[in-house]
mmCIF file with all atom_site columns, C-alpha atoms in Angstrom:
data_model
loop_
_atom_site.group_PDB
_atom_site.id
_atom_site.type_symbol
_atom_site.label_atom_id
_atom_site.label_alt_id
_atom_site.label_comp_id
_atom_site.label_asym_id
_atom_site.label_entity_id
_atom_site.label_seq_id
_atom_site.pdbx_PDB_ins_code
_atom_site.Cartn_x
_atom_site.Cartn_y
_atom_site.Cartn_z
_atom_site.occupancy
_atom_site.B_iso_or_equiv
_atom_site.pdbx_formal_charge
_atom_site.auth_seq_id
_atom_site.auth_comp_id
_atom_site.auth_asym_id
_atom_site.auth_atom_id
_atom_site.pdbx_PDB_model_num
ATOM 1   C CA . MET L 1 1   ? 61.179  26.413   32.102  1.00 65.00 ? 1   MET L CA 1
ATOM 2   C CA . ARG L 1 2   ? 59.285  23.152   31.451  1.00 70.00 ? 2   ARG L CA 1
ATOM 3   C CA . TYR L 1 3   ? 62.382  21.083   32.187  1.00 68.00 ? 3   TYR L CA 1
ATOM 4   C CA . ILE L 1 4   ? 62.915  22.995   35.327  1.00 74.00 ? 4   ILE L CA 1
ATOM 5   C CA . ILE L 1 5   ? 59.350  22.117   36.555  1.00 73.00 ? 5   ILE L CA 1
ATOM 6   C CA . LEU L 1 6   ? 59.664  18.534   35.617  1.00 71.00 ? 6   LEU L CA 1
ATOM 7   C CA . VAL L 1 7   ? 62.954  18.127   37.537  1.00 67.00 ? 7   VAL L CA 1
ATOM 8   C CA . PHE L 1 8   ? 61.303  19.791   40.540  1.00 67.00 ? 8   PHE L CA 1
ATOM 9   C CA . LEU L 1 9   ? 58.331  17.347   40.487  1.00 68.00 ? 9   LEU L CA 1
ATOM 10  C CA . CYS L 1 10  ? 60.627  14.334   40.349  1.00 67.00 ? 10  CYS L CA 1
ATOM 11  C CA . VAL L 1 11  ? 62.598  15.588   43.325  1.00 60.00 ? 11  VAL L CA 1
ATOM 12  C CA . ILE L 1 12  ? 59.411  16.045   45.253  1.00 62.00 ? 12  ILE L CA 1
ATOM 13  C CA . THR L 1 13  ? 58.142  12.508   44.287  1.00 62.00 ? 13  THR L CA 1
ATOM 14  C CA . LEU L 1 14  ? 61.321  11.023   45.434  1.00 53.00 ? 14  LEU L CA 1
ATOM 15  C CA . SER L 1 15  ? 61.236  12.686   48.703  1.00 53.00 ? 15  SER L CA 1
ATOM 16  C CA . ALA L 1 16  ? 57.688  11.410   49.346  1.00 49.00 ? 16  ALA L CA 1
ATOM 17  C CA . SER L 1 17  ? 58.911  7.801    49.068  1.00 50.00 ? 17  SER L CA 1
ATOM 18  C CA . ALA L 1 18  ? 62.262  8.208    50.810  1.00 52.00 ? 18  ALA L CA 1
ATOM 19  C CA . GLN L 1 19  ? 62.486  4.380    51.638  1.00 55.00 ? 19  GLN L CA 1
ATOM 20  C CA . TRP L 1 20  ? 62.511  3.368    47.779  1.00 51.00 ? 20  TRP L CA 1
ATOM 21  C CA . TYR L 1 21  ? 66.125  2.398    47.848  1.00 54.00 ? 21  TYR L CA 1
ATOM 22  C CA . ARG L 1 22  ? 65.395  -0.321   50.446  1.00 59.00 ? 22  ARG L CA 1
ATOM 23  C CA . LEU L 1 23  ? 62.928  -2.153   48.176  1.00 55.00 ? 23  LEU L CA 1
ATOM 24  C CA . ASP L 1 24  ? 63.980  -5.716   47.027  1.00 57.00 ? 24  ASP L CA 1
ATOM 25  C CA . PHE L 1 25  ? 63.426  -5.887   43.279  1.00 55.00 ? 25  PHE L CA 1
ATOM 26  C CA . LYS L 1 26  ? 64.738  -9.404   42.957  1.00 60.00 ? 26  LYS L CA 1
ATOM 27  C CA . LYS L 1 27  ? 62.719  -12.372  42.062  1.00 62.00 ? 27  LYS L CA 1
ATOM 28  C CA . HIS L 1 28  ? 60.738  -13.847  45.016  1.00 63.00 ? 28  HIS L CA 1
ATOM 29  C CA . LYS L 1 29  ? 61.175  -17.270  45.978  1.00 70.00 ? 29  LYS L CA 1
ATOM 30  C CA . ARG L 1 30  ? 58.142  -19.578  45.060  1.00 71.00 ? 30  ARG L CA 1
ATOM 31  C CA . TYR L 1 31  ? 57.277  -22.330  47.453  1.00 70.00 ? 31  TYR L CA 1
ATOM 32  C CA . PRO L 1 32  ? 55.770  -25.614  46.369  1.00 73.00 ? 32  PRO L CA 1
ATOM 33  C CA . LEU L 1 33  ? 52.077  -26.044  46.328  1.00 69.00 ? 33  LEU L CA 1
ATOM 34  C CA . ILE L 1 34  ? 50.395  -27.989  49.050  1.00 67.00 ? 34  ILE L CA 1
ATOM 35  C CA . ALA L 1 35  ? 49.662  -31.595  47.789  1.00 67.00 ? 35  ALA L CA 1
ATOM 36  C CA . GLN L 1 36  ? 45.809  -32.262  47.398  1.00 66.00 ? 36  GLN L CA 1
ATOM 37  C CA . VAL L 1 37  ? 44.449  -35.096  49.613  1.00 62.00 ? 37  VAL L CA 1
ATOM 38  C CA . LYS L 1 38  ? 43.364  -37.941  47.456  1.00 67.00 ? 38  LYS L CA 1
ATOM 39  C CA . ASP L 1 39  ? 40.363  -39.681  48.971  1.00 65.00 ? 39  ASP L CA 1
ATOM 40  C CA . HIS L 1 40  ? 39.412  -42.939  47.181  1.00 65.00 ? 40  HIS L CA 1
ATOM 41  C CA . SER L 1 41  ? 36.771  -43.991  49.892  1.00 67.00 ? 41  SER L CA 1
ATOM 42  C CA . LEU L 1 42  ? 33.728  -43.300  47.743  1.00 64.00 ? 42  LEU L CA 1
ATOM 43  C CA . LYS L 1 43  ? 35.214  -45.155  44.667  1.00 70.00 ? 43  LYS L CA 1
ATOM 44  C CA . LYS L 1 44  ? 36.117  -48.155  46.828  1.00 71.00 ? 44  LYS L CA 1
ATOM 45  C CA . PHE L 1 45  ? 32.613  -48.073  48.296  1.00 66.00 ? 45  PHE L CA 1
ATOM 46  C CA . LEU L 1 46  ? 30.892  -48.178  45.011  1.00 68.00 ? 46  LEU L CA 1
ATOM 47  C CA . ALA L 1 47  ? 33.184  -50.963  43.840  1.00 70.00 ? 47  ALA L CA 1
ATOM 48  C CA . ALA L 1 48  ? 32.409  -53.177  46.932  1.00 70.00 ? 48  ALA L CA 1
ATOM 49  C CA . LYS L 1 49  ? 28.632  -52.515  46.614  1.00 63.00 ? 49  LYS L CA 1
ATOM 50  C CA . THR L 1 50  ? 26.654  -55.273  44.753  1.00 60.00 ? 50  THR L CA 1
ATOM 51  C CA . PRO L 1 51  ? 24.469  -53.929  42.020  1.00 58.00 ? 51  PRO L CA 1
ATOM 52  C CA . ALA L 1 52  ? 20.769  -53.968  42.532  1.00 58.00 ? 52  ALA L CA 1
ATOM 53  C CA . TYR L 1 53  ? 20.156  -55.704  39.183  1.00 52.00 ? 53  TYR L CA 1
ATOM 54  C CA . ASN L 1 54  ? 22.244  -57.409  36.473  1.00 54.00 ? 54  ASN L CA 1
ATOM 55  C CA . PRO L 1 55  ? 21.820  -55.795  33.070  1.00 51.00 ? 55  PRO L CA 1
ATOM 56  C CA . GLN L 1 56  ? 22.905  -58.916  31.281  1.00 55.00 ? 56  GLN L CA 1
ATOM 57  C CA . LYS L 1 57  ? 19.776  -60.852  32.586  1.00 54.00 ? 57  LYS L CA 1
ATOM 58  C CA . LEU L 1 58  ? 17.383  -58.267  31.469  1.00 50.00 ? 58  LEU L CA 1
ATOM 59  C CA . ALA L 1 59  ? 15.122  -59.539  28.779  1.00 57.00 ? 59  ALA L CA 1
ATOM 60  C CA . LEU L 1 60  ? 14.982  -57.433  25.577  1.00 55.00 ? 60  LEU L CA 1
ATOM 61  C CA . VAL L 1 61  ? 11.466  -56.232  25.172  1.00 57.00 ? 61  VAL L CA 1
ATOM 62  C CA . VAL L 1 62  ? 10.381  -56.509  21.575  1.00 59.00 ? 62  VAL L CA 1
ATOM 63  C CA . ILE L 1 63  ? 7.632   -54.147  20.591  1.00 61.00 ? 63  ILE L CA 1
ATOM 64  C CA . PRO L 1 64  ? 5.422   -55.221  17.668  1.00 68.00 ? 64  PRO L CA 1
ATOM 65  C CA . PRO L 1 65  ? 5.008   -52.617  14.995  1.00 72.00 ? 65  PRO L CA 1
ATOM 66  C CA . SER L 1 66  ? 1.746   -50.915  15.099  1.00 79.00 ? 66  SER L CA 1
ATOM 67  C CA . GLN L 1 67  ? -0.532  -50.509  12.200  1.00 79.00 ? 67  GLN L CA 1
ATOM 68  C CA . PHE L 1 68  ? 0.286   -46.668  12.092  1.00 82.00 ? 68  PHE L CA 1
ATOM 69  C CA . SER L 1 69  ? 4.016   -47.523  11.771  1.00 83.00 ? 69  SER L CA 1
ATOM 70  C CA . LEU L 1 70  ? 3.354   -49.936  9.058   1.00 83.00 ? 70  LEU L CA 1
ATOM 71  C CA . GLN L 1 71  ? 1.321   -47.373  7.168   1.00 88.00 ? 71  GLN L CA 1
ATOM 72  C CA . ILE L 1 72  ? 4.105   -44.727  7.453   1.00 91.00 ? 72  ILE L CA 1
ATOM 73  C CA . ASN L 1 73  ? 6.706   -47.293  6.410   1.00 90.00 ? 73  ASN L CA 1
ATOM 74  C CA . GLU L 1 74  ? 4.663   -48.241  3.388   1.00 92.00 ? 74  GLU L CA 1
ATOM 75  C CA . ARG L 1 75  ? 4.113   -44.632  2.406   1.00 93.00 ? 75  ARG L CA 1
ATOM 76  C CA . ILE L 1 76  ? 7.974   -43.883  2.607   1.00 94.00 ? 76  ILE L CA 1
ATOM 77  C CA . VAL L 1 77  ? 8.937   -47.036  0.590   1.00 94.00 ? 77  VAL L CA 1
ATOM 78  C CA . MET L 1 78  ? 6.265   -46.369  -1.921  1.00 94.00 ? 78  MET L CA 1
ATOM 79  C CA . ARG L 1 79  ? 7.473   -42.748  -2.609  1.00 95.00 ? 79  ARG L CA 1
ATOM 80  C CA . ALA L 1 80  ? 11.016  -43.982  -2.846  1.00 95.00 ? 80  ALA L CA 1
ATOM 81  C CA . ALA L 1 81  ? 10.048  -46.576  -5.506  1.00 95.00 ? 81  ALA L CA 1
ATOM 82  C CA . GLN L 1 82  ? 7.983   -43.935  -7.489  1.00 94.00 ? 82  GLN L CA 1
ATOM 83  C CA . HIS L 1 83  ? 11.145  -41.722  -7.261  1.00 95.00 ? 83  HIS L CA 1
ATOM 84  C CA . ASN L 1 84  ? 13.384  -44.492  -8.498  1.00 95.00 ? 84  ASN L CA 1
ATOM 85  C CA . MET L 1 85  ? 11.029  -45.281  -11.417 1.00 95.00 ? 85  MET L CA 1
ATOM 86  C CA . ARG L 1 86  ? 10.618  -41.647  -12.456 1.00 95.00 ? 86  ARG L CA 1
ATOM 87  C CA . PHE L 1 87  ? 14.387  -41.128  -12.757 1.00 95.00 ? 87  PHE L CA 1
ATOM 88  C CA . ARG L 1 88  ? 14.806  -44.569  -14.106 1.00 94.00 ? 88  ARG L CA 1
ATOM 89  C CA . GLU L 1 89  ? 16.739  -45.931  -11.261 1.00 95.00 ? 89  GLU L CA 1
ATOM 90  C CA . TYR L 1 90  ? 15.520  -49.408  -11.996 1.00 95.00 ? 90  TYR L CA 1
ATOM 91  C CA . ALA L 1 91  ? 17.941  -51.381  -9.836  1.00 95.00 ? 91  ALA L CA 1
ATOM 92  C CA . GLN L 1 92  ? 16.839  -49.349  -6.699  1.00 95.00 ? 92  GLN L CA 1
ATOM 93  C CA . ALA L 1 93  ? 13.283  -49.601  -7.736  1.00 96.00 ? 93  ALA L CA 1
ATOM 94  C CA . SER L 1 94  ? 13.455  -53.387  -7.712  1.00 96.00 ? 94  SER L CA 1
ATOM 95  C CA . TYR L 1 95  ? 14.615  -53.339  -4.106  1.00 97.00 ? 95  TYR L CA 1
ATOM 96  C CA . ARG L 1 96  ? 11.889  -50.881  -3.060  1.00 96.00 ? 96  ARG L CA 1
ATOM 97  C CA . PHE L 1 97  ? 9.270   -53.158  -4.592  1.00 97.00 ? 97  PHE L CA 1
ATOM 98  C CA . SER L 1 98  ? 10.704  -56.120  -2.560  1.00 97.00 ? 98  SER L CA 1
ATOM 99  C CA . GLU L 1 99  ? 10.374  -53.994  0.512   1.00 95.00 ? 99  GLU L CA 1
ATOM 100 C CA . LEU L 1 100 ? 6.853   -53.216  -0.129  1.00 95.00 ? 100 LEU L CA 1
ATOM 101 C CA . ALA L 1 101 ? 6.046   -56.840  -0.632  1.00 96.00 ? 101 ALA L CA 1
ATOM 102 C CA . GLN L 1 102 ? 7.525   -57.627  2.702   1.00 94.00 ? 102 GLN L CA 1
ATOM 103 C CA . ILE L 1 103 ? 5.514   -55.095  4.351   1.00 93.00 ? 103 ILE L CA 1
ATOM 104 C CA . TYR L 1 104 ? 2.367   -56.488  2.775   1.00 94.00 ? 104 TYR L CA 1
ATOM 105 C CA . VAL L 1 105 ? 3.363   -60.055  3.913   1.00 93.00 ? 105 VAL L CA 1
ATOM 106 C CA . SER L 1 106 ? 3.702   -58.702  7.566   1.00 91.00 ? 106 SER L CA 1
ATOM 107 C CA . GLN L 1 107 ? 0.076   -57.375  7.096   1.00 90.00 ? 107 GLN L CA 1
ATOM 108 C CA . ASN L 1 108 ? -0.990  -60.743  5.672   1.00 90.00 ? 108 ASN L CA 1
ATOM 109 C CA . ARG L 1 109 ? -2.000  -58.822  2.418   1.00 92.00 ? 109 ARG L CA 1
ATOM 110 C CA . LEU L 1 110 ? -0.612  -61.603  0.200   1.00 93.00 ? 110 LEU L CA 1
ATOM 111 C CA . SER L 1 111 ? -2.187  -60.689  -3.101  1.00 93.00 ? 111 SER L CA 1
ATOM 112 C CA . GLU L 1 112 ? -0.632  -57.221  -3.066  1.00 94.00 ? 112 GLU L CA 1
ATOM 113 C CA . ALA L 1 113 ? 2.749   -58.717  -1.909  1.00 95.00 ? 113 ALA L CA 1
ATOM 114 C CA . LYS L 1 114 ? 2.540   -61.237  -4.864  1.00 96.00 ? 114 LYS L CA 1
ATOM 115 C CA . TRP L 1 115 ? 2.146   -58.312  -7.263  1.00 96.00 ? 115 TRP L CA 1
ATOM 116 C CA . TYR L 1 116 ? 5.011   -56.323  -6.105  1.00 97.00 ? 116 TYR L CA 1
ATOM 117 C CA . TYR L 1 117 ? 7.298   -59.361  -5.926  1.00 97.00 ? 117 TYR L CA 1
ATOM 118 C CA . LEU L 1 118 ? 6.484   -59.955  -9.655  1.00 97.00 ? 118 LEU L CA 1
ATOM 119 C CA . GLN L 1 119 ? 7.470   -56.452  -10.436 1.00 97.00 ? 119 GLN L CA 1
ATOM 120 C CA . SER L 1 120 ? 10.676  -56.750  -8.568  1.00 97.00 ? 120 SER L CA 1
ATOM 121 C CA . ILE L 1 121 ? 11.434  -59.919  -10.402 1.00 97.00 ? 121 ILE L CA 1
ATOM 122 C CA . LEU L 1 122 ? 10.822  -58.354  -13.811 1.00 97.00 ? 122 LEU L CA 1
ATOM 123 C CA . ILE L 1 123 ? 13.238  -55.695  -13.051 1.00 97.00 ? 123 ILE L CA 1
ATOM 124 C CA . SER L 1 124 ? 15.845  -57.729  -11.457 1.00 97.00 ? 124 SER L CA 1
ATOM 125 C CA . LYS L 1 125 ? 16.018  -59.995  -14.417 1.00 96.00 ? 125 LYS L CA 1
ATOM 126 C CA . GLN L 1 126 ? 16.515  -57.062  -16.642 1.00 96.00 ? 126 GLN L CA 1
ATOM 127 C CA . GLN L 1 127 ? 19.352  -55.758  -14.481 1.00 96.00 ? 127 GLN L CA 1
ATOM 128 C CA . ASN L 1 128 ? 20.846  -59.294  -14.255 1.00 96.00 ? 128 ASN L CA 1
ATOM 129 C CA . ASP L 1 129 ? 20.746  -59.149  -10.518 1.00 96.00 ? 129 ASP L CA 1
ATOM 130 C CA . PHE L 1 130 ? 20.826  -62.805  -9.996  1.00 97.00 ? 130 PHE L CA 1
ATOM 131 C CA . LYS L 1 131 ? 20.923  -62.815  -6.237  1.00 96.00 ? 131 LYS L CA 1
ATOM 132 C CA . HIS L 1 132 ? 17.887  -60.571  -5.860  1.00 97.00 ? 132 HIS L CA 1
ATOM 133 C CA . THR L 1 133 ? 15.948  -62.568  -8.563  1.00 97.00 ? 133 THR L CA 1
ATOM 134 C CA . ILE L 1 134 ? 16.556  -65.812  -6.572  1.00 97.00 ? 134 ILE L CA 1
ATOM 135 C CA . ASP L 1 135 ? 15.511  -64.295  -3.317  1.00 97.00 ? 135 ASP L CA 1
ATOM 136 C CA . ASN L 1 136 ? 12.304  -62.909  -4.932  1.00 97.00 ? 136 ASN L CA 1
ATOM 137 C CA . LEU L 1 137 ? 11.444  -66.060  -6.634  1.00 97.00 ? 137 LEU L CA 1
ATOM 138 C CA . VAL L 1 138 ? 11.756  -68.053  -3.296  1.00 97.00 ? 138 VAL L CA 1
ATOM 139 C CA . SER L 1 139 ? 9.638   -65.479  -1.524  1.00 97.00 ? 139 SER L CA 1
ATOM 140 C CA . LEU L 1 140 ? 7.036   -65.310  -4.209  1.00 97.00 ? 140 LEU L CA 1
ATOM 141 C CA . ALA L 1 141 ? 6.854   -69.183  -4.201  1.00 96.00 ? 141 ALA L CA 1
ATOM 142 C CA . LEU L 1 142 ? 6.161   -69.232  -0.393  1.00 94.00 ? 142 LEU L CA 1
ATOM 143 C CA . ILE L 1 143 ? 3.323   -66.690  -0.892  1.00 94.00 ? 143 ILE L CA 1
ATOM 144 C CA . LYS L 1 144 ? 1.829   -68.688  -3.810  1.00 94.00 ? 144 LYS L CA 1
ATOM 145 C CA . ALA L 1 145 ? 1.942   -71.703  -1.566  1.00 92.00 ? 145 ALA L CA 1
ATOM 146 C CA . ASP L 1 146 ? -0.023  -69.825  1.133   1.00 90.00 ? 146 ASP L CA 1
ATOM 147 C CA . LEU L 1 147 ? -2.418  -68.854  -1.391  1.00 90.00 ? 147 LEU L CA 1
ATOM 148 C CA . GLY L 1 148 ? -2.969  -72.497  -2.247  1.00 88.00 ? 148 GLY L CA 1
ATOM 149 C CA . ASP L 1 149 ? -1.172  -72.605  -5.729  1.00 91.00 ? 149 ASP L CA 1
ATOM 150 C CA . ILE L 1 150 ? 1.201   -75.341  -4.990  1.00 91.00 ? 150 ILE L CA 1
ATOM 151 C CA . THR L 1 151 ? 2.035   -76.026  -8.765  1.00 91.00 ? 151 THR L CA 1
ATOM 152 C CA . GLN L 1 152 ? 3.249   -72.397  -9.514  1.00 94.00 ? 152 GLN L CA 1
ATOM 153 C CA . ALA L 1 153 ? 5.133   -72.332  -6.197  1.00 94.00 ? 153 ALA L CA 1
ATOM 154 C CA . GLN L 1 154 ? 7.061   -75.325  -7.233  1.00 94.00 ? 154 GLN L CA 1
ATOM 155 C CA . GLN L 1 155 ? 7.718   -73.794  -10.663 1.00 96.00 ? 155 GLN L CA 1
ATOM 156 C CA . ASP L 1 156 ? 9.070   -70.587  -9.096  1.00 97.00 ? 156 ASP L CA 1
ATOM 157 C CA . LEU L 1 157 ? 11.376  -72.648  -6.750  1.00 97.00 ? 157 LEU L CA 1
ATOM 158 C CA . THR L 1 158 ? 12.559  -74.723  -9.802  1.00 97.00 ? 158 THR L CA 1
ATOM 159 C CA . GLU L 1 159 ? 13.410  -71.575  -11.759 1.00 97.00 ? 159 GLU L CA 1
ATOM 160 C CA . ALA L 1 160 ? 15.269  -70.179  -8.684  1.00 97.00 ? 160 ALA L CA 1
ATOM 161 C CA . ARG L 1 161 ? 17.220  -73.531  -8.375  1.00 97.00 ? 161 ARG L CA 1
ATOM 162 C CA . ASP L 1 162 ? 18.092  -73.404  -12.057 1.00 97.00 ? 162 ASP L CA 1
ATOM 163 C CA . LEU L 1 163 ? 19.292  -69.792  -11.858 1.00 97.00 ? 163 LEU L CA 1
ATOM 164 C CA . ALA L 1 164 ? 21.287  -70.500  -8.854  1.00 97.00 ? 164 ALA L CA 1
ATOM 165 C CA . ARG L 1 165 ? 22.944  -73.462  -10.525 1.00 97.00 ? 165 ARG L CA 1
ATOM 166 C CA . ASN L 1 166 ? 23.692  -71.558  -13.712 1.00 97.00 ? 166 ASN L CA 1
ATOM 167 C CA . THR L 1 167 ? 25.342  -68.729  -11.692 1.00 95.00 ? 167 THR L CA 1
ATOM 168 C CA . GLY L 1 168 ? 27.433  -71.051  -9.385  1.00 95.00 ? 168 GLY L CA 1
ATOM 169 C CA . ARG L 1 169 ? 25.415  -70.337  -6.201  1.00 95.00 ? 169 ARG L CA 1
ATOM 170 C CA . ASN L 1 170 ? 25.818  -73.641  -4.473  1.00 95.00 ? 170 ASN L CA 1
ATOM 171 C CA . ALA L 1 171 ? 24.450  -72.414  -1.038  1.00 95.00 ? 171 ALA L CA 1
ATOM 172 C CA . ASP L 1 172 ? 21.324  -70.944  -2.635  1.00 96.00 ? 172 ASP L CA 1
ATOM 173 C CA . VAL L 1 173 ? 20.763  -74.261  -4.531  1.00 97.00 ? 173 VAL L CA 1
ATOM 174 C CA . LYS L 1 174 ? 20.930  -76.216  -1.182  1.00 96.00 ? 174 LYS L CA 1
ATOM 175 C CA . MET L 1 175 ? 18.584  -73.772  0.363   1.00 96.00 ? 175 MET L CA 1
ATOM 176 C CA . ILE L 1 176 ? 16.111  -73.918  -2.521  1.00 97.00 ? 176 ILE L CA 1
ATOM 177 C CA . GLU L 1 177 ? 16.030  -77.645  -2.575  1.00 96.00 ? 177 GLU L CA 1
ATOM 178 C CA . GLY L 1 178 ? 15.059  -77.645  1.123   1.00 95.00 ? 178 GLY L CA 1
ATOM 179 C CA . LYS L 1 179 ? 12.363  -75.149  0.360   1.00 94.00 ? 179 LYS L CA 1
ATOM 180 C CA . ILE L 1 180 ? 11.104  -77.499  -2.410  1.00 94.00 ? 180 ILE L CA 1
ATOM 181 C CA . LYS L 1 181 ? 10.993  -80.540  -0.083  1.00 93.00 ? 181 LYS L CA 1
ATOM 182 C CA . PHE L 1 182 ? 9.316   -78.290  2.588   1.00 91.00 ? 182 PHE L CA 1
ATOM 183 C CA . VAL L 1 183 ? 6.378   -77.300  0.141   1.00 90.00 ? 183 VAL L CA 1
ATOM 184 C CA . GLN L 1 184 ? 6.060   -80.931  -1.096  1.00 88.00 ? 184 GLN L CA 1
ATOM 185 C CA . ASN L 1 185 ? 5.746   -82.437  2.236   1.00 87.00 ? 185 ASN L CA 1
ATOM 186 C CA . ASN L 1 186 ? 4.014   -79.846  4.436   1.00 80.00 ? 186 ASN L CA 1
ATOM 187 C CA . LYS L 1 187 ? 0.315   -80.564  4.635   1.00 61.00 ? 187 LYS L CA 1
ATOM 188 C CA . VAL L 1 188 ? -0.343  -76.983  5.603   1.00 65.00 ? 188 VAL L CA 1
ATOM 189 C CA . TRP L 1 189 ? -0.087  -76.064  1.977   1.00 57.00 ? 189 TRP L CA 1
ATOM 190 C CA . LEU L 1 190 ? -3.013  -78.516  1.098   1.00 54.00 ? 190 LEU L CA 1
ATOM 191 C CA . PRO L 1 191 ? -6.545  -77.127  0.547   1.00 52.00 ? 191 PRO L CA 1
ATOM 192 C CA . LYS L 1 192 ? -9.050  -77.833  3.305   1.00 46.00 ? 192 LYS L CA 1
ATOM 193 C CA . SER L 1 193 ? -11.020 -80.246  1.215   1.00 42.00 ? 193 SER L CA 1
ATOM 194 C CA . GLU L 1 194 ? -7.907  -82.514  0.522   1.00 45.00 ? 194 GLU L CA 1
ATOM 195 C CA . LEU L 1 195 ? -7.230  -82.563  4.154   1.00 41.00 ? 195 LEU L CA 1
ATOM 196 C CA . ARG L 1 196 ? -10.810 -83.587  5.087   1.00 41.00 ? 196 ARG L CA 1
ATOM 197 C CA . TYR L 1 197 ? -10.383 -86.319  2.378   1.00 40.00 ? 197 TYR L CA 1
ATOM 198 C CA . ALA L 1 198 ? -7.141  -87.570  3.727   1.00 40.00 ? 198 ALA L CA 1
ATOM 199 C CA . GLU L 1 199 ? -8.674  -87.737  7.315   1.00 42.00 ? 199 GLU L CA 1
ATOM 200 C CA . ALA L 1 200 ? -11.604 -89.700  5.918   1.00 42.00 ? 200 ALA L CA 1
ATOM 201 C CA . VAL L 1 201 ? -9.512  -92.088  4.141   1.00 40.00 ? 201 VAL L CA 1
ATOM 202 C CA . ASP L 1 202 ? -7.367  -92.641  7.527   1.00 45.00 ? 202 ASP L CA 1
ATOM 203 C CA . VAL L 1 203 ? -10.677 -93.194  9.498   1.00 41.00 ? 203 VAL L CA 1
ATOM 204 C CA . THR L 1 204 ? -11.861 -95.789  7.012   1.00 42.00 ? 204 THR L CA 1
ATOM 205 C CA . ALA L 1 205 ? -8.646  -97.643  6.985   1.00 44.00 ? 205 ALA L CA 1
ATOM 206 C CA . LYS L 1 206 ? -8.681  -97.779  10.786  1.00 43.00 ? 206 LYS L CA 1
ATOM 207 C CA . SER L 1 207 ? -12.094 -98.985  10.822  1.00 43.00 ? 207 SER L CA 1
ATOM 208 C CA . LYS L 1 208 ? -11.291 -101.849 8.735   1.00 45.00 ? 208 LYS L CA 1
#
């Protein structure tokens, strides 16, 4: 009975769409897409337009570090140095001490910079880091010259030159010899009393 009802429903459905046999079930023809119009007028206009400014001629603005930024940098490097010393990372601690000394030099705190350079030199010698030792000795010598201690400055430069020679660093030897001549010939390193004495001698000689 079920099959008879099913056949009956199929017959009714076919009769409702009596034109089904005229349908075209073949693949329809696809026409090509319409080509898009390429308009380069805006690109040509921008290329022909002269720029309002030339970025190559703009001067680089150098903003000097503020006191706050120097204090933050000092705190960061100090904590890094303490961490290196706590975990016996002495090679890294030596470089951190040099960074602290450079920060103090930028703040004209030469006595503190001198102390940290001495600590860095002590460690770098133990680590046989000759390049770092030479750089530290040269920087320390210039600080001592600024503080008026010309004799010790020349001793540090001599030690740096000897170390550079013994380790075959000819470029460093030439650089250090230039620093030695600069310290010896530059009157800025002389104490004020010696400068006044030299000026008095010149005046006396001219008067004669």
